[in-house]
Amino acid sequence: MKYRSKKGLLPFVELNGEEIADSALIIKELSQKFNNDLDAGLTAEQRNLAHATISMIENHLAWVVMWWRSKYPDSVLKGYKVNLQHALGTRIPNGLLNFFFKFAYGRKWLQGTKKAKAHGIGVHTPEEIIQFGQEDLKVLSDMLADKPFFFGDEPTNLDVVVFAHLAQVYFIDKEVEWALRDYMIESCPNLVGHVNRMKERCFADWDDICSTLDLNSHLPKPEPETKDDKEAAKDEKESDKEKEPEEKDIEKEKEEAKEKDKAANKEPEENKEKEAAK
């Protein structure tokens, strides 16, 4: 989480040395730069519908998910199978890291409560908040109906946004209690199909990403060094060290030869100057 943009936001991308933060701005800039607009085939009415739906997801459903994550940090660690030692690249024991994670999330929850209340969702009971989330899912389920994607056979920006948020609801350990996930499975099976369809289409390396935390797991990696390679590198270093004194001696001899040449050339000139002075 320390690799944030200059605005302090995640996600962000760097394009030609310029940081672009916020998903909507990222998609807009990349679409223009590479002339690839996912919404190119939509009508004006469909674009308006997509805009309104995305606003519902980002400004309402997302708050329900954030409320749950902040309120139940234990479920977050277990449900998303978070290995903090691996994620942070540290040797500090997971038990200690988990304690600090819960403590930090507890403080975040106290701070977030004010924001949630200012937003409006935080003044309600847990049951009411969950119901808000279920109603949002029902709207998305009715919109999708029996189509593979929201506007037909090909995904658009709306499908991307829906996947980004519903993946956080659906792809969570089944042993963890999460009413919104259970509702999605039981009452919105078409959304479950949509999330899995997007996952298979866009993330063939999903399992690798989740297990290695490598966001570029599809890129070829350099071959790991073998024992023979390491020994060869060691021998080369030792050979270089042995050569160093020899090279220094050669350089020294060259410098001494240069000094002798200078001295030899200087003597006739000095003699001429002495003769002239006489």
mmCIF file of C-alpha atoms in Angstrom:
data_model
loop_
_atom_site.group_PDB
_atom_site.id
_atom_site.type_symbol
_atom_site.label_atom_id
_atom_site.label_comp_id
_atom_site.label_asym_id
_atom_site.label_seq_id
_atom_site.Cartn_x
_atom_site.Cartn_y
_atom_site.Cartn_z
ATOM 1 C CA MET A 1 0.000 0.000 0.000
ATOM 2 C CA LYS A 2 3.023 2.313 0.111
ATOM 3 C CA TYR A 3 3.178 2.433 -3.696
ATOM 4 C CA ARG A 4 0.529 5.101 -4.106
ATOM 5 C CA SER A 5 0.193 7.887 -6.627
ATOM 6 C CA LYS A 6 1.234 11.447 -5.856
ATOM 7 C CA LYS A 7 -2.443 12.104 -5.137
ATOM 8 C CA GLY A 8 -2.328 9.333 -2.533
ATOM 9 C CA LEU A 9 -4.728 7.175 -4.552
ATOM 10 C CA LEU A 10 -4.842 3.574 -5.738
ATOM 11 C CA PRO A 11 -5.042 2.402 -8.403
ATOM 12 C CA PHE A 12 -2.925 4.557 -10.669
ATOM 13 C CA VAL A 13 -0.912 4.072 -13.849
ATOM 14 C CA GLU A 14 2.084 5.846 -15.284
ATOM 15 C CA LEU A 15 1.793 6.728 -18.958
ATOM 16 C CA ASN A 16 4.779 8.374 -20.655
ATOM 17 C CA GLY A 17 6.063 9.543 -17.272
ATOM 18 C CA GLU A 18 2.717 11.027 -16.197
ATOM 19 C CA GLU A 19 0.758 9.555 -13.279
ATOM 20 C CA ILE A 20 -2.974 9.049 -13.809
ATOM 21 C CA ALA A 21 -4.996 8.216 -10.688
ATOM 22 C CA ASP A 22 -8.686 7.200 -10.350
ATOM 23 C CA SER A 23 -10.131 4.345 -12.370
ATOM 24 C CA ALA A 24 -12.485 6.497 -14.445
ATOM 25 C CA LEU A 25 -9.683 8.859 -15.505
ATOM 26 C CA ILE A 26 -7.356 5.934 -16.225
ATOM 27 C CA ILE A 27 -9.895 4.269 -18.514
ATOM 28 C CA LYS A 28 -10.645 7.576 -20.279
ATOM 29 C CA GLU A 29 -6.968 8.409 -20.886
ATOM 30 C CA LEU A 30 -6.034 4.906 -22.068
ATOM 31 C CA SER A 31 -9.089 4.745 -24.343
ATOM 32 C CA GLN A 32 -8.053 7.988 -26.047
ATOM 33 C CA LYS A 33 -4.343 7.160 -26.166
ATOM 34 C CA PHE A 34 -4.802 3.730 -27.753
ATOM 35 C CA ASN A 35 -8.005 4.538 -29.645
ATOM 36 C CA ASN A 36 -9.891 1.671 -28.004
ATOM 37 C CA ASP A 37 -13.198 2.780 -26.468
ATOM 38 C CA LEU A 38 -15.152 -0.077 -24.877
ATOM 39 C CA ASP A 39 -18.307 2.031 -25.151
ATOM 40 C CA ALA A 40 -17.876 2.922 -28.834
ATOM 41 C CA GLY A 41 -20.851 0.821 -29.916
ATOM 42 C CA LEU A 42 -23.308 2.164 -27.310
ATOM 43 C CA THR A 43 -26.174 4.532 -28.047
ATOM 44 C CA ALA A 44 -26.521 7.816 -26.156
ATOM 45 C CA GLU A 45 -29.276 6.248 -24.036
ATOM 46 C CA GLN A 46 -27.087 3.243 -23.161
ATOM 47 C CA ARG A 47 -24.187 5.523 -22.225
ATOM 48 C CA ASN A 48 -26.467 7.476 -19.886
ATOM 49 C CA LEU A 49 -27.744 4.268 -18.306
ATOM 50 C CA ALA A 50 -24.170 3.021 -17.827
ATOM 51 C CA HIS A 51 -23.152 6.337 -16.229
ATOM 52 C CA ALA A 52 -26.076 6.254 -13.767
ATOM 53 C CA THR A 53 -25.432 2.602 -12.868
ATOM 54 C CA ILE A 54 -21.722 3.173 -12.296
ATOM 55 C CA SER A 55 -22.606 6.101 -10.011
ATOM 56 C CA MET A 56 -24.881 3.796 -7.997
ATOM 57 C CA ILE A 57 -22.092 1.210 -7.655
ATOM 58 C CA GLU A 58 -19.307 3.614 -6.749
ATOM 59 C CA ASN A 59 -21.322 5.913 -4.476
ATOM 60 C CA HIS A 60 -23.640 3.405 -2.786
ATOM 61 C CA LEU A 61 -22.746 -0.281 -3.159
ATOM 62 C CA ALA A 62 -19.037 0.432 -2.616
ATOM 63 C CA TRP A 63 -19.851 2.042 0.741
ATOM 64 C CA VAL A 64 -21.678 -1.111 1.847
ATOM 65 C CA VAL A 65 -18.582 -3.207 1.053
ATOM 66 C CA MET A 66 -16.278 -0.677 2.744
ATOM 67 C CA TRP A 67 -18.499 -0.670 5.841
ATOM 68 C CA TRP A 68 -18.311 -4.479 6.066
ATOM 69 C CA ARG A 69 -14.525 -4.595 5.594
ATOM 70 C CA SER A 70 -13.931 -1.934 8.233
ATOM 71 C CA LYS A 71 -16.299 -3.494 10.753
ATOM 72 C CA TYR A 72 -15.006 -7.064 10.397
ATOM 73 C CA PRO A 73 -11.197 -7.021 9.913
ATOM 74 C CA ASP A 74 -10.939 -10.673 11.041
ATOM 75 C CA SER A 75 -13.241 -11.683 8.210
ATOM 76 C CA VAL A 76 -11.200 -9.633 5.749
ATOM 77 C CA LEU A 77 -7.977 -11.473 6.640
ATOM 78 C CA LYS A 78 -9.631 -14.878 6.568
ATOM 79 C CA GLY A 79 -12.059 -14.291 3.707
ATOM 80 C CA TYR A 80 -9.500 -12.905 1.278
ATOM 81 C CA LYS A 81 -6.781 -15.253 2.603
ATOM 82 C CA VAL A 82 -4.474 -12.329 3.262
ATOM 83 C CA ASN A 83 -0.948 -13.361 4.199
ATOM 84 C CA LEU A 84 0.376 -10.067 5.543
ATOM 85 C CA GLN A 85 3.944 -11.364 5.822
ATOM 86 C CA HIS A 86 3.888 -12.193 2.112
ATOM 87 C CA ALA A 87 1.985 -9.056 1.108
ATOM 88 C CA LEU A 88 4.333 -6.690 2.971
ATOM 89 C CA GLY A 89 7.526 -8.589 2.183
ATOM 90 C CA THR A 90 8.593 -8.789 5.832
ATOM 91 C CA ARG A 91 9.800 -11.449 8.269
ATOM 92 C CA ILE A 92 7.675 -10.152 11.140
ATOM 93 C CA PRO A 93 5.421 -13.028 12.322
ATOM 94 C CA ASN A 94 1.908 -13.044 10.887
ATOM 95 C CA GLY A 95 0.388 -13.172 14.377
ATOM 96 C CA LEU A 96 1.914 -9.802 15.218
ATOM 97 C CA LEU A 97 1.087 -8.352 11.800
ATOM 98 C CA ASN A 98 -2.531 -9.493 12.104
ATOM 99 C CA PHE A 99 -2.802 -7.791 15.505
ATOM 100 C CA PHE A 100 -1.578 -4.475 14.130
ATOM 101 C CA PHE A 101 -3.799 -4.876 11.063
ATOM 102 C CA LYS A 102 -6.896 -5.250 13.267
ATOM 103 C CA PHE A 103 -5.775 -2.347 15.436
ATOM 104 C CA ALA A 104 -5.235 -0.125 12.387
ATOM 105 C CA TYR A 105 -8.562 -1.184 10.904
ATOM 106 C CA GLY A 106 -10.244 -0.443 14.229
ATOM 107 C CA ARG A 107 -8.894 3.096 14.146
ATOM 108 C CA LYS A 108 -9.840 3.374 10.488
ATOM 109 C CA TRP A 109 -13.350 2.257 11.370
ATOM 110 C CA LEU A 110 -13.663 4.985 14.020
ATOM 111 C CA GLN A 111 -12.473 7.578 11.496
ATOM 112 C CA GLY A 112 -14.567 6.070 8.719
ATOM 113 C CA THR A 113 -17.699 6.184 10.855
ATOM 114 C CA LYS A 114 -17.753 9.970 10.559
ATOM 115 C CA LYS A 115 -17.362 9.742 6.794
ATOM 116 C CA ALA A 116 -20.026 7.039 6.571
ATOM 117 C CA LYS A 117 -22.413 9.163 8.618
ATOM 118 C CA ALA A 118 -21.663 12.194 6.460
ATOM 119 C CA HIS A 119 -22.384 10.029 3.410
ATOM 120 C CA GLY A 120 -25.651 8.903 5.041
ATOM 121 C CA ILE A 121 -25.158 5.140 5.101
ATOM 122 C CA GLY A 122 -23.409 5.095 8.483
ATOM 123 C CA VAL A 123 -26.459 6.200 10.465
ATOM 124 C CA HIS A 124 -28.318 2.965 9.685
ATOM 125 C CA THR A 125 -28.286 -0.412 11.413
ATOM 126 C CA PRO A 126 -26.161 -3.277 10.036
ATOM 127 C CA GLU A 127 -29.345 -4.996 8.820
ATOM 128 C CA GLU A 128 -30.437 -1.899 6.933
ATOM 129 C CA ILE A 129 -26.992 -1.412 5.378
ATOM 130 C CA ILE A 130 -26.952 -5.015 4.142
ATOM 131 C CA GLN A 131 -30.417 -4.517 2.687
ATOM 132 C CA PHE A 132 -29.159 -1.479 0.749
ATOM 133 C CA GLY A 133 -26.461 -3.657 -0.779
ATOM 134 C CA GLN A 134 -28.923 -6.407 -1.639
ATOM 135 C CA GLU A 135 -31.191 -3.908 -3.397
ATOM 136 C CA ASP A 136 -28.244 -2.680 -5.495
ATOM 137 C CA LEU A 137 -27.450 -6.273 -6.474
ATOM 138 C CA LYS A 138 -31.079 -6.846 -7.431
ATOM 139 C CA VAL A 139 -30.985 -3.807 -9.741
ATOM 140 C CA LEU A 140 -27.831 -5.110 -11.451
ATOM 141 C CA SER A 141 -29.304 -8.598 -11.754
ATOM 142 C CA ASP A 142 -32.495 -7.269 -13.395
ATOM 143 C CA MET A 143 -30.456 -5.137 -15.813
ATOM 144 C CA LEU A 144 -28.245 -8.056 -16.840
ATOM 145 C CA ALA A 145 -31.156 -10.506 -17.216
ATOM 146 C CA ASP A 146 -30.058 -13.440 -19.392
ATOM 147 C CA LYS A 147 -27.474 -11.526 -21.450
ATOM 148 C CA PRO A 148 -23.782 -12.491 -21.225
ATOM 149 C CA PHE A 149 -22.881 -8.819 -20.685
ATOM 150 C CA PHE A 150 -24.942 -5.755 -19.788
ATOM 151 C CA PHE A 151 -25.322 -4.438 -23.335
ATOM 152 C CA GLY A 152 -25.049 -7.652 -25.344
ATOM 153 C CA ASP A 153 -22.363 -10.084 -26.383
ATOM 154 C CA GLU A 154 -19.321 -7.887 -25.696
ATOM 155 C CA PRO A 155 -18.250 -6.273 -22.392
ATOM 156 C CA THR A 156 -18.269 -2.494 -21.937
ATOM 157 C CA ASN A 157 -17.000 -0.185 -19.204
ATOM 158 C CA LEU A 158 -20.061 -1.010 -17.101
ATOM 159 C CA ASP A 159 -19.095 -4.699 -17.113
ATOM 160 C CA VAL A 160 -15.571 -3.772 -16.008
ATOM 161 C CA VAL A 161 -16.851 -1.688 -13.075
ATOM 162 C CA VAL A 162 -19.395 -4.313 -12.025
ATOM 163 C CA PHE A 163 -16.712 -7.006 -12.047
ATOM 164 C CA ALA A 164 -14.264 -4.875 -10.030
ATOM 165 C CA HIS A 165 -16.802 -4.434 -7.224
ATOM 166 C CA LEU A 166 -18.626 -7.760 -7.258
ATOM 167 C CA ALA A 167 -15.340 -9.713 -7.295
ATOM 168 C CA GLN A 168 -14.785 -8.309 -3.793
ATOM 169 C CA VAL A 169 -18.154 -9.675 -2.728
ATOM 170 C CA TYR A 170 -18.092 -13.060 -4.462
ATOM 171 C CA PHE A 171 -14.461 -14.249 -4.360
ATOM 172 C CA ILE A 172 -14.257 -14.691 -0.605
ATOM 173 C CA ASP A 173 -13.754 -17.817 1.483
ATOM 174 C CA LYS A 174 -17.045 -19.672 1.955
ATOM 175 C CA GLU A 175 -16.350 -20.213 5.655
ATOM 176 C CA VAL A 176 -16.660 -16.474 6.249
ATOM 177 C CA GLU A 177 -20.143 -15.133 6.932
ATOM 178 C CA TRP A 178 -20.995 -12.406 4.438
ATOM 179 C CA ALA A 179 -24.692 -11.795 3.884
ATOM 180 C CA LEU A 180 -24.150 -9.897 0.647
ATOM 181 C CA ARG A 181 -22.153 -12.771 -0.866
ATOM 182 C CA ASP A 182 -24.814 -15.289 0.186
ATOM 183 C CA TYR A 183 -27.575 -13.138 -1.313
ATOM 184 C CA MET A 184 -25.668 -12.829 -4.588
ATOM 185 C CA ILE A 185 -25.287 -16.626 -4.854
ATOM 186 C CA GLU A 186 -28.869 -17.439 -3.884
ATOM 187 C CA SER A 187 -30.828 -14.618 -5.538
ATOM 188 C CA CYS A 188 -28.587 -13.323 -8.354
ATOM 189 C CA PRO A 189 -27.034 -16.359 -10.087
ATOM 190 C CA ASN A 190 -26.719 -14.383 -13.321
ATOM 191 C CA LEU A 191 -24.321 -11.980 -11.534
ATOM 192 C CA VAL A 192 -22.265 -14.971 -10.384
ATOM 193 C CA GLY A 193 -22.103 -16.105 -14.016
ATOM 194 C CA HIS A 194 -21.115 -12.594 -15.118
ATOM 195 C CA VAL A 195 -18.269 -12.321 -12.592
ATOM 196 C CA ASN A 196 -16.851 -15.720 -13.581
ATOM 197 C CA ARG A 197 -17.242 -14.900 -17.287
ATOM 198 C CA MET A 198 -15.259 -11.674 -16.874
ATOM 199 C CA LYS A 199 -12.630 -13.453 -14.778
ATOM 200 C CA GLU A 200 -12.075 -16.163 -17.412
ATOM 201 C CA ARG A 201 -12.004 -13.624 -20.235
ATOM 202 C CA CYS A 202 -9.615 -11.126 -18.652
ATOM 203 C CA PHE A 203 -7.616 -13.028 -16.034
ATOM 204 C CA ALA A 204 -6.433 -16.404 -17.287
ATOM 205 C CA ASP A 205 -3.641 -16.114 -14.700
ATOM 206 C CA TRP A 206 -6.031 -15.369 -11.813
ATOM 207 C CA ASP A 207 -4.771 -18.197 -9.579
ATOM 208 C CA ASP A 208 -1.143 -17.195 -10.161
ATOM 209 C CA ILE A 209 -1.911 -13.569 -9.340
ATOM 210 C CA CYS A 210 -3.677 -14.514 -6.101
ATOM 211 C CA SER A 211 -0.951 -16.903 -4.947
ATOM 212 C CA THR A 212 2.151 -14.923 -5.959
ATOM 213 C CA LEU A 213 0.840 -11.328 -5.736
ATOM 214 C CA ASP A 214 2.546 -10.787 -9.099
ATOM 215 C CA LEU A 215 0.347 -8.485 -11.197
ATOM 216 C CA ASN A 216 2.381 -9.333 -14.304
ATOM 217 C CA SER A 217 2.343 -13.094 -13.917
ATOM 218 C CA HIS A 218 1.645 -13.537 -17.652
ATOM 219 C CA LEU A 219 5.015 -12.031 -18.586
ATOM 220 C CA PRO A 220 7.951 -14.428 -19.089
ATOM 221 C CA LYS A 221 10.379 -14.424 -16.180
ATOM 222 C CA PRO A 222 14.177 -14.904 -16.286
ATOM 223 C CA GLU A 223 15.320 -18.442 -15.620
ATOM 224 C CA PRO A 224 16.299 -18.993 -11.968
ATOM 225 C CA GLU A 225 20.029 -19.303 -11.368
ATOM 226 C CA THR A 226 21.317 -22.861 -11.051
ATOM 227 C CA LYS A 227 24.113 -24.010 -8.779
ATOM 228 C CA ASP A 228 26.463 -24.219 -11.771
ATOM 229 C CA ASP A 229 25.609 -20.638 -12.763
ATOM 230 C CA LYS A 230 26.398 -19.380 -9.256
ATOM 231 C CA GLU A 231 29.723 -21.261 -9.149
ATOM 232 C CA ALA A 232 30.665 -19.936 -12.600
ATOM 233 C CA ALA A 233 29.855 -16.375 -11.472
ATOM 234 C CA LYS A 234 31.940 -16.915 -8.326
ATOM 235 C CA ASP A 235 34.927 -18.219 -10.357
ATOM 236 C CA GLU A 236 34.628 -15.236 -12.701
ATOM 237 C CA LYS A 237 34.736 -12.816 -9.767
ATOM 238 C CA GLU A 238 37.785 -14.531 -8.302
ATOM 239 C CA SER A 239 39.468 -14.467 -11.715
ATOM 240 C CA ASP A 240 38.737 -10.737 -11.993
ATOM 241 C CA LYS A 241 40.293 -10.172 -8.565
ATOM 242 C CA GLU A 242 43.441 -12.024 -9.634
ATOM 243 C CA LYS A 243 43.658 -9.919 -12.776
ATOM 244 C CA GLU A 244 43.334 -6.652 -10.878
ATOM 245 C CA PRO A 245 46.964 -6.566 -9.581
ATOM 246 C CA GLU A 246 48.290 -7.457 -13.041
ATOM 247 C CA GLU A 247 46.236 -4.680 -14.643
ATOM 248 C CA LYS A 248 47.420 -2.223 -11.995
ATOM 249 C CA ASP A 249 51.070 -3.172 -12.696
ATOM 250 C CA ILE A 250 50.578 -2.661 -16.426
ATOM 251 C CA GLU A 251 48.969 0.731 -15.834
ATOM 252 C CA LYS A 252 51.816 1.682 -13.518
ATOM 253 C CA GLU A 253 54.432 0.726 -16.117
ATOM 254 C CA LYS A 254 52.586 2.796 -18.749
ATOM 255 C CA GLU A 255 52.550 5.830 -16.462
ATOM 256 C CA GLU A 256 56.285 5.452 -15.708
ATOM 257 C CA ALA A 257 57.068 5.190 -19.442
ATOM 258 C CA LYS A 258 55.081 8.368 -20.111
ATOM 259 C CA GLU A 259 56.984 10.217 -17.378
ATOM 260 C CA LYS A 260 60.326 9.081 -18.853
ATOM 261 C CA ASP A 261 59.293 10.289 -22.333
ATOM 262 C CA LYS A 262 58.304 13.659 -20.917
ATOM 263 C CA ALA A 263 61.628 13.959 -19.099
ATOM 264 C CA ALA A 264 63.574 12.990 -22.234
ATOM 265 C CA ASN A 265 61.751 15.574 -24.347
ATOM 266 C CA LYS A 266 62.188 18.210 -21.698
ATOM 267 C CA GLU A 267 66.033 17.976 -21.461
ATOM 268 C CA PRO A 268 66.858 19.318 -25.008
ATOM 269 C CA GLU A 269 64.473 22.246 -24.474
ATOM 270 C CA GLU A 270 66.123 23.124 -21.162
ATOM 271 C CA ASN A 271 69.580 22.972 -22.762
ATOM 272 C CA LYS A 272 68.456 25.306 -25.545
ATOM 273 C CA GLU A 273 67.094 27.782 -23.005
ATOM 274 C CA LYS A 274 70.417 27.715 -21.107
ATOM 275 C CA GLU A 275 72.408 28.335 -24.323
ATOM 276 C CA ALA A 276 70.143 31.226 -25.262
ATOM 277 C CA ALA A 277 70.550 32.716 -21.809
ATOM 278 C CA LYS A 278 74.395 32.564 -22.154
#
